[in-house]
């Protein structure tokens, strides 16, 4: 651990990962609900949310260059404040004639700042703590990222629903995005005081040309792995169903019943998805991890893939039965999120234990994660057009069908890691 970083991690790890989570959920959850309330067409919502999520899929491309900055702390603070500016611009955009174009531009700024902040914050965490401390505070990382999920997908959506009925839709979402912007400013100011002043080491970073050469070598090495193209296809298709369901599902919940939706209010979505659903997701992730450890990845993979498709099953039920009892709807959504969390473990372990094994392990995991993110962006982008063509009920059946290719591929891709070649680790930041 750096000698310059003597402050207790409990002082800064929670605030660092809360600041990592808030803009992520602002773009991927809150912005979607705002656009629904603003009556933007489904296909426009999904298309542009897919584009916005690209930032997290390609952040590994510029992550090595961030090592050229003199201080990890300064980069973290800058991008927290840039994210705050983007959120404030989104709030302002809601009152302008061309609100949609300006809002998407502002949210693009938020997504790029958030993706870059992810890289910097993880790098700061690794550089500032020794291995023992990293393990001790790993739980705090996940906990406060999920606090951001609770706050955003739960508390803020519930508040937005209440404000929509009292002050109107544009004003309600203006308040929400200004609150998020203020929270990011406060976190930025606090972290300017609390974060350790870990500096990058020029000898390790090299010049931009050196970083570019190393990055290119890492990409070439990744693409030379045996069976890598089949592995890439598997990673992309693993989330084909869930990526579409997670995008259209919240829209279906809000859509009027005469349009085939459940007609829930914004605050009801916050209660069912953001609160109960988050608890179910966390529980599913924990149980899925133990399940995979118990059976081993090779034996567990088919079950994990099937679990990833519980969301499709839940939404097929909801779109067919069209229940009006909120408890029934919330229970189905909790089952969906449990399956999502349980099954998602499969692709993470596949990236860790199979795809990234070998030279440049950390960098190859980052590339694999980026491929997964690009697949998610693709399926989010096309989901709206497919739903408009099929309708909600047939769309969710389509989601079930999207599980078949990855189940077939699971029989052909290697699910056991190969021995790691002896080699120096890559000097490429993890995404």
Tab-separated table of C-alpha atoms in Angstrom:
chain	number	residue	atom	x	y	z
A	1	UNK	CA	0.000	0.000	0.000
A	2	UNK	CA	1.218	3.451	-0.778
A	3	UNK	CA	2.887	5.220	2.101
A	4	UNK	CA	0.816	8.259	1.255
A	5	UNK	CA	-2.413	6.495	2.036
A	6	UNK	CA	-2.734	6.084	5.790
A	7	UNK	CA	-6.418	6.963	6.188
A	8	UNK	CA	-8.746	4.127	7.134
A	9	UNK	CA	-10.443	2.707	4.022
A	10	UNK	CA	-13.778	2.893	5.830
A	11	UNK	CA	-13.496	6.667	5.418
A	12	UNK	CA	-13.422	6.568	1.616
A	13	UNK	CA	-14.393	3.162	0.159
A	14	UNK	CA	-18.161	3.617	0.805
A	15	UNK	CA	-18.265	7.116	-0.714
A	16	UNK	CA	-16.129	6.045	-3.680
A	17	UNK	CA	-18.431	3.183	-4.667
A	18	UNK	CA	-21.600	5.109	-3.936
A	19	UNK	CA	-20.286	7.667	-6.446
A	20	UNK	CA	-19.609	4.815	-8.866
A	21	UNK	CA	-23.144	3.463	-8.615
A	22	UNK	CA	-25.282	6.619	-8.707
A	23	UNK	CA	-24.510	7.752	-12.280
A	24	UNK	CA	-24.638	4.164	-13.548
A	25	UNK	CA	-28.189	3.680	-12.287
A	26	UNK	CA	-29.118	7.230	-13.279
A	27	UNK	CA	-28.429	6.334	-16.919
A	28	UNK	CA	-29.592	2.718	-16.938
A	29	UNK	CA	-32.658	2.898	-14.664
A	30	UNK	CA	-33.793	6.427	-13.839
A	31	UNK	CA	-33.352	7.824	-17.358
A	32	UNK	CA	-35.494	5.027	-18.766
A	33	UNK	CA	-38.326	5.752	-16.336
A	34	UNK	CA	-38.037	9.474	-17.060
A	35	UNK	CA	-38.311	8.887	-20.817
A	36	UNK	CA	-41.339	6.631	-20.294
A	37	UNK	CA	-43.029	9.365	-18.260
A	38	UNK	CA	-42.161	11.894	-20.971
A	39	UNK	CA	-43.988	9.602	-23.438
A	40	UNK	CA	-41.012	8.875	-25.669
A	41	UNK	CA	-41.783	5.884	-27.979
A	42	UNK	CA	-40.506	2.488	-26.823
A	43	UNK	CA	-38.160	1.940	-29.758
A	44	UNK	CA	-36.554	5.366	-29.227
A	45	UNK	CA	-36.014	4.668	-25.531
A	46	UNK	CA	-34.380	1.293	-26.083
A	47	UNK	CA	-32.323	2.415	-29.070
A	48	UNK	CA	-30.743	5.321	-27.248
A	49	UNK	CA	-30.319	3.560	-23.914
A	50	UNK	CA	-28.446	0.888	-25.845
A	51	UNK	CA	-26.188	3.546	-27.337
A	52	UNK	CA	-25.624	5.135	-23.919
A	53	UNK	CA	-24.584	1.802	-22.412
A	54	UNK	CA	-21.794	1.444	-25.004
A	55	UNK	CA	-19.515	3.504	-22.764
A	56	UNK	CA	-19.252	0.683	-20.227
A	57	UNK	CA	-18.572	-1.823	-23.004
A	58	UNK	CA	-15.620	0.030	-24.509
A	59	UNK	CA	-14.076	1.703	-21.450
A	60	UNK	CA	-11.167	-0.756	-21.525
A	61	UNK	CA	-9.977	0.941	-24.726
A	62	UNK	CA	-9.008	4.143	-22.927
A	63	UNK	CA	-8.434	2.769	-19.429
A	64	UNK	CA	-4.646	2.249	-19.893
A	65	UNK	CA	-4.179	5.894	-20.876
A	66	UNK	CA	-5.584	7.031	-17.530
A	67	UNK	CA	-2.366	5.740	-15.972
A	68	UNK	CA	-0.640	8.708	-17.627
A	69	UNK	CA	-2.436	11.140	-15.296
A	70	UNK	CA	-0.281	12.263	-12.361
A	71	UNK	CA	-2.831	11.225	-9.728
A	72	UNK	CA	-5.650	8.686	-9.611
A	73	UNK	CA	-7.448	10.781	-7.010
A	74	UNK	CA	-7.573	13.875	-9.217
A	75	UNK	CA	-9.050	11.907	-12.128
A	76	UNK	CA	-11.688	10.350	-9.858
A	77	UNK	CA	-12.777	13.759	-8.545
A	78	UNK	CA	-12.858	15.333	-12.009
A	79	UNK	CA	-15.142	12.649	-13.417
A	80	UNK	CA	-17.435	12.736	-10.388
A	81	UNK	CA	-17.948	16.451	-11.043
A	82	UNK	CA	-18.295	15.941	-14.811
A	83	UNK	CA	-21.007	13.378	-14.067
A	84	UNK	CA	-22.721	15.913	-11.811
A	85	UNK	CA	-22.665	18.483	-14.623
A	86	UNK	CA	-24.229	15.980	-17.029
A	87	UNK	CA	-27.005	15.171	-14.569
A	88	UNK	CA	-27.733	18.876	-14.047
A	89	UNK	CA	-27.858	19.420	-17.824
A	90	UNK	CA	-30.343	16.554	-18.087
A	91	UNK	CA	-32.567	18.310	-15.551
A	92	UNK	CA	-32.411	21.546	-17.556
A	93	UNK	CA	-33.096	19.729	-20.837
A	94	UNK	CA	-36.535	18.623	-19.628
A	95	UNK	CA	-37.814	22.190	-20.032
A	96	UNK	CA	-36.414	22.839	-23.512
A	97	UNK	CA	-38.240	22.350	-26.839
A	98	UNK	CA	-35.694	19.819	-28.142
A	99	UNK	CA	-35.541	18.110	-24.754
A	100	UNK	CA	-34.939	14.590	-26.086
A	101	UNK	CA	-31.844	15.428	-28.147
A	102	UNK	CA	-30.335	17.569	-25.389
A	103	UNK	CA	-31.169	15.022	-22.684
A	104	UNK	CA	-29.504	12.209	-24.656
A	105	UNK	CA	-26.419	14.388	-25.191
A	106	UNK	CA	-26.277	15.180	-21.460
A	107	UNK	CA	-26.773	11.522	-20.524
A	108	UNK	CA	-23.978	10.610	-22.962
A	109	UNK	CA	-21.711	12.863	-20.932
A	110	UNK	CA	-22.853	11.114	-17.749
A	111	UNK	CA	-22.255	7.641	-19.191
A	112	UNK	CA	-18.756	8.477	-20.455
A	113	UNK	CA	-17.850	10.117	-17.145
A	114	UNK	CA	-19.275	7.177	-15.193
A	115	UNK	CA	-17.468	4.541	-17.269
A	116	UNK	CA	-14.171	6.417	-16.934
A	117	UNK	CA	-14.777	6.905	-13.221
A	118	UNK	CA	-15.258	3.135	-12.863
A	119	UNK	CA	-11.764	2.534	-14.199
A	120	UNK	CA	-10.179	5.239	-12.049
A	121	UNK	CA	-11.975	4.287	-8.838
A	122	UNK	CA	-11.100	0.597	-9.178
A	123	UNK	CA	-7.517	1.555	-9.961
A	124	UNK	CA	-7.367	3.810	-6.902
A	125	UNK	CA	-8.771	1.016	-4.725
A	126	UNK	CA	-6.171	-1.480	-5.968
A	127	UNK	CA	-3.242	0.932	-5.752
A	128	UNK	CA	-4.125	2.234	-2.277
A	129	UNK	CA	-4.735	-1.076	-0.493
A	130	UNK	CA	-2.624	-4.178	-0.051
A	131	UNK	CA	-4.070	-7.600	-0.894
A	132	UNK	CA	-5.365	-8.227	2.612
A	133	UNK	CA	-7.145	-4.869	2.810
A	134	UNK	CA	-8.556	-5.305	-0.697
A	135	UNK	CA	-10.184	-8.559	0.411
A	136	UNK	CA	-11.429	-7.057	3.681
A	137	UNK	CA	-13.162	-4.128	1.988
A	138	UNK	CA	-14.423	-5.931	-1.125
A	139	UNK	CA	-17.772	-6.400	0.620
A	140	UNK	CA	-18.010	-2.649	1.195
A	141	UNK	CA	-17.519	-2.096	-2.538
A	142	UNK	CA	-20.492	-4.250	-3.478
A	143	UNK	CA	-22.582	-3.051	-0.565
A	144	UNK	CA	-22.376	0.643	-1.443
A	145	UNK	CA	-22.752	0.041	-5.173
A	146	UNK	CA	-26.028	-1.661	-4.248
A	147	UNK	CA	-26.884	1.201	-1.880
A	148	UNK	CA	-26.794	3.311	-5.044
A	149	UNK	CA	-29.173	0.812	-6.660
A	150	UNK	CA	-31.557	1.083	-3.681
A	151	UNK	CA	-31.393	4.871	-3.703
A	152	UNK	CA	-31.825	5.214	-7.469
A	153	UNK	CA	-34.097	2.371	-8.550
A	154	UNK	CA	-35.973	2.396	-5.258
A	155	UNK	CA	-36.099	5.633	-3.290
A	156	UNK	CA	-35.769	8.112	-6.148
A	157	UNK	CA	-38.314	6.323	-8.342
A	158	UNK	CA	-40.778	6.251	-5.455
A	159	UNK	CA	-40.202	9.968	-4.891
A	160	UNK	CA	-40.516	10.658	-8.635
A	161	UNK	CA	-43.872	8.886	-8.732
A	162	UNK	CA	-45.147	10.983	-5.858
A	163	UNK	CA	-43.862	14.211	-7.416
A	164	UNK	CA	-45.387	13.386	-10.808
A	165	UNK	CA	-48.859	13.519	-9.272
A	166	UNK	CA	-48.208	16.709	-7.306
A	167	UNK	CA	-46.058	18.976	-9.504
A	168	UNK	CA	-46.213	17.343	-12.947
A	169	UNK	CA	-43.902	15.093	-14.942
A	170	UNK	CA	-41.172	17.502	-16.191
A	171	UNK	CA	-40.846	19.242	-12.825
A	172	UNK	CA	-40.751	15.915	-10.968
A	173	UNK	CA	-37.864	14.575	-13.013
A	174	UNK	CA	-36.074	17.914	-12.849
A	175	UNK	CA	-36.060	17.546	-9.070
A	176	UNK	CA	-34.771	13.965	-9.313
A	177	UNK	CA	-31.883	14.775	-11.653
A	178	UNK	CA	-30.937	17.886	-9.675
A	179	UNK	CA	-30.870	15.750	-6.523
A	180	UNK	CA	-28.554	13.293	-8.270
A	181	UNK	CA	-26.338	16.141	-9.482
A	182	UNK	CA	-26.181	17.617	-5.980
A	183	UNK	CA	-25.336	14.210	-4.523
A	184	UNK	CA	-22.449	13.812	-6.976
A	185	UNK	CA	-21.130	17.304	-6.166
A	186	UNK	CA	-21.256	16.544	-2.435
A	187	UNK	CA	-19.563	13.184	-2.965
A	188	UNK	CA	-16.919	14.870	-5.108
A	189	UNK	CA	-16.206	17.456	-2.416
A	190	UNK	CA	-16.121	14.817	0.316
A	191	UNK	CA	-13.882	12.528	-1.718
A	192	UNK	CA	-11.528	15.419	-2.467
A	193	UNK	CA	-10.883	15.391	1.276
A	194	UNK	CA	-11.232	11.681	2.051
A	195	UNK	CA	-9.593	9.816	-0.840
A	196	UNK	CA	-5.952	8.793	-0.515
A	197	UNK	CA	-3.620	10.809	-2.717
A	198	UNK	CA	-2.276	7.800	-4.584
A	199	UNK	CA	-0.102	8.925	-7.463
A	200	UNK	CA	0.531	7.053	-10.709
A	201	UNK	CA	4.090	5.921	-11.296
A	202	UNK	CA	5.504	7.405	-14.517
A	203	UNK	CA	7.894	4.486	-14.986
A	204	UNK	CA	4.991	2.068	-15.059
A	205	UNK	CA	2.776	4.184	-17.239
A	206	UNK	CA	5.290	5.075	-19.966
A	207	UNK	CA	4.329	7.322	-22.838
A	208	UNK	CA	1.047	7.285	-24.718
A	209	UNK	CA	2.833	5.472	-27.564
A	210	UNK	CA	4.091	2.799	-25.150
A	211	UNK	CA	0.598	2.341	-23.756
A	212	UNK	CA	-0.853	2.055	-27.265
A	213	UNK	CA	1.671	-0.629	-28.223
A	214	UNK	CA	0.985	-2.610	-25.072
A	215	UNK	CA	-2.769	-2.347	-25.566
A	216	UNK	CA	-2.477	-3.542	-29.170
A	217	UNK	CA	-0.308	-6.486	-28.070
A	218	UNK	CA	-2.847	-7.408	-25.386
A	219	UNK	CA	-5.714	-7.344	-27.916
A	220	UNK	CA	-3.735	-9.507	-30.350
A	221	UNK	CA	-2.918	-11.982	-27.586
A	222	UNK	CA	-6.595	-12.138	-26.612
A	223	UNK	CA	-7.707	-12.842	-30.190
A	224	UNK	CA	-5.121	-15.629	-30.552
A	225	UNK	CA	-6.589	-17.676	-27.716
A	226	UNK	CA	-7.792	-21.111	-28.919
A	227	UNK	CA	-11.535	-21.071	-29.561
A	228	UNK	CA	-11.810	-17.366	-28.735
A	229	UNK	CA	-14.384	-16.570	-31.432
A	230	UNK	CA	-16.716	-19.256	-30.125
A	231	UNK	CA	-16.126	-17.902	-26.616
A	232	UNK	CA	-16.954	-14.359	-27.776
A	233	UNK	CA	-20.186	-15.604	-29.353
A	234	UNK	CA	-21.052	-17.421	-26.114
A	235	UNK	CA	-20.410	-14.303	-24.014
A	236	UNK	CA	-22.580	-12.150	-26.280
A	237	UNK	CA	-25.461	-14.631	-26.469
A	238	UNK	CA	-25.374	-15.406	-22.734
A	239	UNK	CA	-27.266	-12.178	-22.064
A	240	UNK	CA	-29.338	-12.098	-25.258
A	241	UNK	CA	-32.583	-12.896	-23.456
A	242	UNK	CA	-31.928	-11.049	-20.213
A	243	UNK	CA	-30.602	-7.952	-21.998
A	244	UNK	CA	-33.837	-7.560	-23.935
A	245	UNK	CA	-36.126	-8.446	-21.020
A	246	UNK	CA	-34.352	-6.075	-18.630
A	247	UNK	CA	-34.887	-3.284	-21.169
A	248	UNK	CA	-38.499	-3.913	-22.178
A	249	UNK	CA	-39.706	-5.260	-18.817
A	250	UNK	CA	-39.844	-1.873	-17.041
A	251	UNK	CA	-41.576	-0.334	-20.077
A	252	UNK	CA	-44.178	-3.125	-20.001
A	253	UNK	CA	-44.795	-2.472	-16.307
A	254	UNK	CA	-45.558	1.200	-16.992
A	255	UNK	CA	-47.520	0.770	-20.256
A	256	UNK	CA	-51.297	1.244	-20.029
A	257	UNK	CA	-53.395	-1.911	-19.845
A	258	UNK	CA	-55.184	-1.103	-23.078
A	259	UNK	CA	-51.734	-1.141	-24.721
A	260	UNK	CA	-50.891	-4.548	-23.259
A	261	UNK	CA	-48.964	-3.351	-20.188
A	262	UNK	CA	-49.652	-3.563	-16.460
A	263	UNK	CA	-50.250	0.159	-15.942
A	264	UNK	CA	-48.070	0.524	-12.844
A	265	UNK	CA	-47.146	3.971	-11.589
A	266	UNK	CA	-43.552	5.149	-11.305
A	267	UNK	CA	-43.524	4.699	-7.532
A	268	UNK	CA	-44.935	1.169	-7.808
A	269	UNK	CA	-42.075	0.272	-10.140
A	270	UNK	CA	-39.712	1.725	-7.539
A	271	UNK	CA	-41.178	-0.442	-4.791
A	272	UNK	CA	-41.345	-3.653	-6.826
A	273	UNK	CA	-38.162	-3.362	-8.894
A	274	UNK	CA	-35.875	-1.054	-7.012
A	275	UNK	CA	-36.560	-2.286	-3.493
A	276	UNK	CA	-37.839	-5.882	-3.465
A	277	UNK	CA	-36.108	-6.614	-6.774
A	278	UNK	CA	-32.722	-5.397	-5.560
A	279	UNK	CA	-32.929	-7.591	-2.464
A	280	UNK	CA	-33.813	-10.570	-4.666
A	281	UNK	CA	-30.948	-9.782	-7.069
A	282	UNK	CA	-28.392	-9.661	-4.244
A	283	UNK	CA	-29.747	-12.907	-2.772
A	284	UNK	CA	-29.638	-14.596	-6.178
A	285	UNK	CA	-26.046	-13.488	-6.756
A	286	UNK	CA	-24.920	-14.889	-3.408
A	287	UNK	CA	-26.766	-18.196	-3.820
A	288	UNK	CA	-25.579	-18.519	-7.436
A	289	UNK	CA	-21.969	-18.083	-6.355
A	290	UNK	CA	-22.220	-20.835	-3.750
A	291	UNK	CA	-24.082	-23.057	-6.228
A	292	UNK	CA	-21.344	-22.681	-8.857
A	293	UNK	CA	-18.645	-23.302	-6.247
A	294	UNK	CA	-20.471	-26.458	-5.109
A	295	UNK	CA	-20.965	-28.007	-8.562
A	296	UNK	CA	-18.095	-26.412	-10.428
A	297	UNK	CA	-18.588	-24.194	-13.447
A	298	UNK	CA	-18.807	-27.027	-15.987
A	299	UNK	CA	-21.663	-28.830	-14.201
A	300	UNK	CA	-23.402	-25.646	-13.050
A	301	UNK	CA	-23.400	-23.724	-16.338
A	302	UNK	CA	-26.608	-25.152	-17.838
A	303	UNK	CA	-28.501	-24.431	-14.610
A	304	UNK	CA	-27.097	-20.911	-14.485
A	305	UNK	CA	-28.207	-20.278	-18.078
A	306	UNK	CA	-31.689	-21.568	-17.266
A	307	UNK	CA	-31.812	-19.299	-14.208
A	308	UNK	CA	-30.953	-16.312	-16.403
A	309	UNK	CA	-34.209	-16.996	-18.223
A	310	UNK	CA	-36.443	-16.801	-15.166
A	311	UNK	CA	-36.992	-13.152	-16.184
A	312	UNK	CA	-38.577	-14.319	-19.441
A	313	UNK	CA	-40.764	-16.834	-17.607
A	314	UNK	CA	-41.884	-14.188	-15.106
A	315	UNK	CA	-42.801	-11.712	-17.834
A	316	UNK	CA	-44.560	-14.352	-19.942
A	317	UNK	CA	-46.723	-15.004	-16.878
A	318	UNK	CA	-47.340	-11.304	-16.246
A	319	UNK	CA	-48.184	-10.540	-19.884
A	320	UNK	CA	-50.531	-13.542	-20.088
A	321	UNK	CA	-52.287	-13.424	-16.704
A	322	UNK	CA	-52.224	-9.592	-16.486
A	323	UNK	CA	-52.600	-9.650	-12.671
A	324	UNK	CA	-53.918	-6.583	-10.889
A	325	UNK	CA	-52.750	-7.626	-7.416
A	326	UNK	CA	-49.577	-5.662	-6.709
A	327	UNK	CA	-48.237	-8.362	-4.369
A	328	UNK	CA	-48.442	-10.936	-7.174
A	329	UNK	CA	-46.647	-8.584	-9.571
A	330	UNK	CA	-43.938	-7.814	-7.001
A	331	UNK	CA	-43.444	-11.525	-6.287
A	332	UNK	CA	-43.030	-12.293	-10.001
A	333	UNK	CA	-40.525	-9.448	-10.372
A	334	UNK	CA	-38.599	-10.655	-7.329
A	335	UNK	CA	-38.379	-14.117	-8.904
A	336	UNK	CA	-37.145	-12.478	-12.093
A	337	UNK	CA	-34.419	-10.527	-10.311
A	338	UNK	CA	-33.392	-13.559	-8.242
A	339	UNK	CA	-32.913	-15.562	-11.443
A	340	UNK	CA	-30.998	-12.689	-13.025
A	341	UNK	CA	-28.603	-12.485	-10.083
A	342	UNK	CA	-28.258	-16.275	-9.812
A	343	UNK	CA	-27.539	-16.807	-13.506
A	344	UNK	CA	-25.312	-13.771	-14.015
A	345	UNK	CA	-22.693	-15.527	-11.891
A	346	UNK	CA	-22.203	-17.930	-14.809
A	347	UNK	CA	-20.863	-15.435	-17.319
A	348	UNK	CA	-18.692	-13.700	-14.692
A	349	UNK	CA	-17.061	-17.003	-13.703
A	350	UNK	CA	-16.651	-17.937	-17.360
A	351	UNK	CA	-14.769	-14.697	-17.941
A	352	UNK	CA	-12.625	-15.167	-14.836
A	353	UNK	CA	-11.875	-18.883	-15.005
A	354	UNK	CA	-11.801	-19.597	-18.751
A	355	UNK	CA	-11.513	-16.545	-21.004
A	356	UNK	CA	-9.016	-14.471	-19.018
A	357	UNK	CA	-6.650	-17.315	-18.063
A	358	UNK	CA	-3.121	-16.915	-19.410
A	359	UNK	CA	-0.906	-13.918	-20.002
A	360	UNK	CA	-2.393	-10.486	-19.321
A	361	UNK	CA	-5.111	-12.009	-17.160
A	362	UNK	CA	-6.463	-8.746	-15.773
A	363	UNK	CA	-6.492	-7.034	-19.164
A	364	UNK	CA	-8.142	-10.017	-20.848
A	365	UNK	CA	-10.847	-10.068	-18.192
A	366	UNK	CA	-11.464	-6.391	-18.949
A	367	UNK	CA	-11.742	-7.113	-22.686
A	368	UNK	CA	-14.093	-10.038	-22.033
A	369	UNK	CA	-16.240	-7.841	-19.808
A	370	UNK	CA	-16.270	-5.248	-22.569
A	371	UNK	CA	-17.452	-7.837	-25.095
A	372	UNK	CA	-20.252	-8.751	-22.692
A	373	UNK	CA	-21.172	-5.076	-22.368
A	374	UNK	CA	-21.189	-4.612	-26.138
A	375	UNK	CA	-23.537	-7.580	-26.476
A	376	UNK	CA	-25.805	-6.067	-23.855
A	377	UNK	CA	-25.816	-2.758	-25.741
A	378	UNK	CA	-26.707	-4.525	-28.977
A	379	UNK	CA	-29.675	-6.367	-27.493
A	380	UNK	CA	-30.909	-3.283	-25.668
A	381	UNK	CA	-30.745	-1.292	-28.885
A	382	UNK	CA	-32.811	-3.728	-30.968
A	383	UNK	CA	-35.267	-4.767	-28.241
A	384	UNK	CA	-37.660	-1.851	-28.756
A	385	UNK	CA	-38.097	-2.459	-32.473
A	386	UNK	CA	-38.690	-6.172	-31.838
A	387	UNK	CA	-41.269	-5.405	-29.133
A	388	UNK	CA	-43.126	-2.949	-31.357
A	389	UNK	CA	-43.279	-5.601	-34.090
A	390	UNK	CA	-44.342	-8.486	-31.820
A	391	UNK	CA	-46.293	-6.892	-28.965
A	392	UNK	CA	-45.472	-7.488	-25.305
A	393	UNK	CA	-46.642	-11.098	-24.866
A	394	UNK	CA	-44.974	-12.421	-28.024
A	395	UNK	CA	-41.866	-10.400	-27.228
A	396	UNK	CA	-41.430	-12.198	-23.912
A	397	UNK	CA	-41.881	-15.548	-25.686
A	398	UNK	CA	-39.181	-14.365	-28.086
A	399	UNK	CA	-37.027	-13.703	-25.025
A	400	UNK	CA	-37.413	-17.347	-24.000
A	401	UNK	CA	-36.415	-18.474	-27.491
A	402	UNK	CA	-33.233	-16.382	-27.256
A	403	UNK	CA	-31.984	-18.747	-24.540
A	404	UNK	CA	-31.779	-21.695	-26.932
A	405	UNK	CA	-28.594	-20.687	-28.850
A	406	UNK	CA	-26.526	-20.186	-25.696
A	407	UNK	CA	-27.769	-23.493	-24.237
A	408	UNK	CA	-26.565	-25.222	-27.401
A	409	UNK	CA	-23.236	-23.368	-27.343
A	410	UNK	CA	-22.685	-24.420	-23.717
A	411	UNK	CA	-22.166	-27.977	-25.008
A	412	UNK	CA	-19.291	-26.886	-27.248
A	413	UNK	CA	-17.376	-24.126	-25.449
A	414	UNK	CA	-14.655	-25.171	-22.990
A	415	UNK	CA	-15.805	-24.634	-19.412
A	416	UNK	CA	-12.602	-25.583	-17.650
A	417	UNK	CA	-9.615	-23.301	-17.307
A	418	UNK	CA	-6.291	-24.128	-18.899
A	419	UNK	CA	-2.949	-23.708	-17.093
A	420	UNK	CA	-1.663	-20.151	-16.973
A	421	UNK	CA	1.432	-19.482	-19.057
A	422	UNK	CA	4.336	-18.060	-17.132
A	423	UNK	CA	4.652	-14.449	-18.152
A	424	UNK	CA	4.958	-10.960	-16.788
A	425	UNK	CA	1.631	-9.347	-16.017
A	426	UNK	CA	0.270	-6.769	-18.409
A	427	UNK	CA	0.580	-3.129	-17.517
A	428	UNK	CA	-2.958	-2.403	-18.630
A	429	UNK	CA	-5.551	-1.060	-16.223
A	430	UNK	CA	-8.530	-3.258	-15.467
A	431	UNK	CA	-11.850	-2.046	-16.864
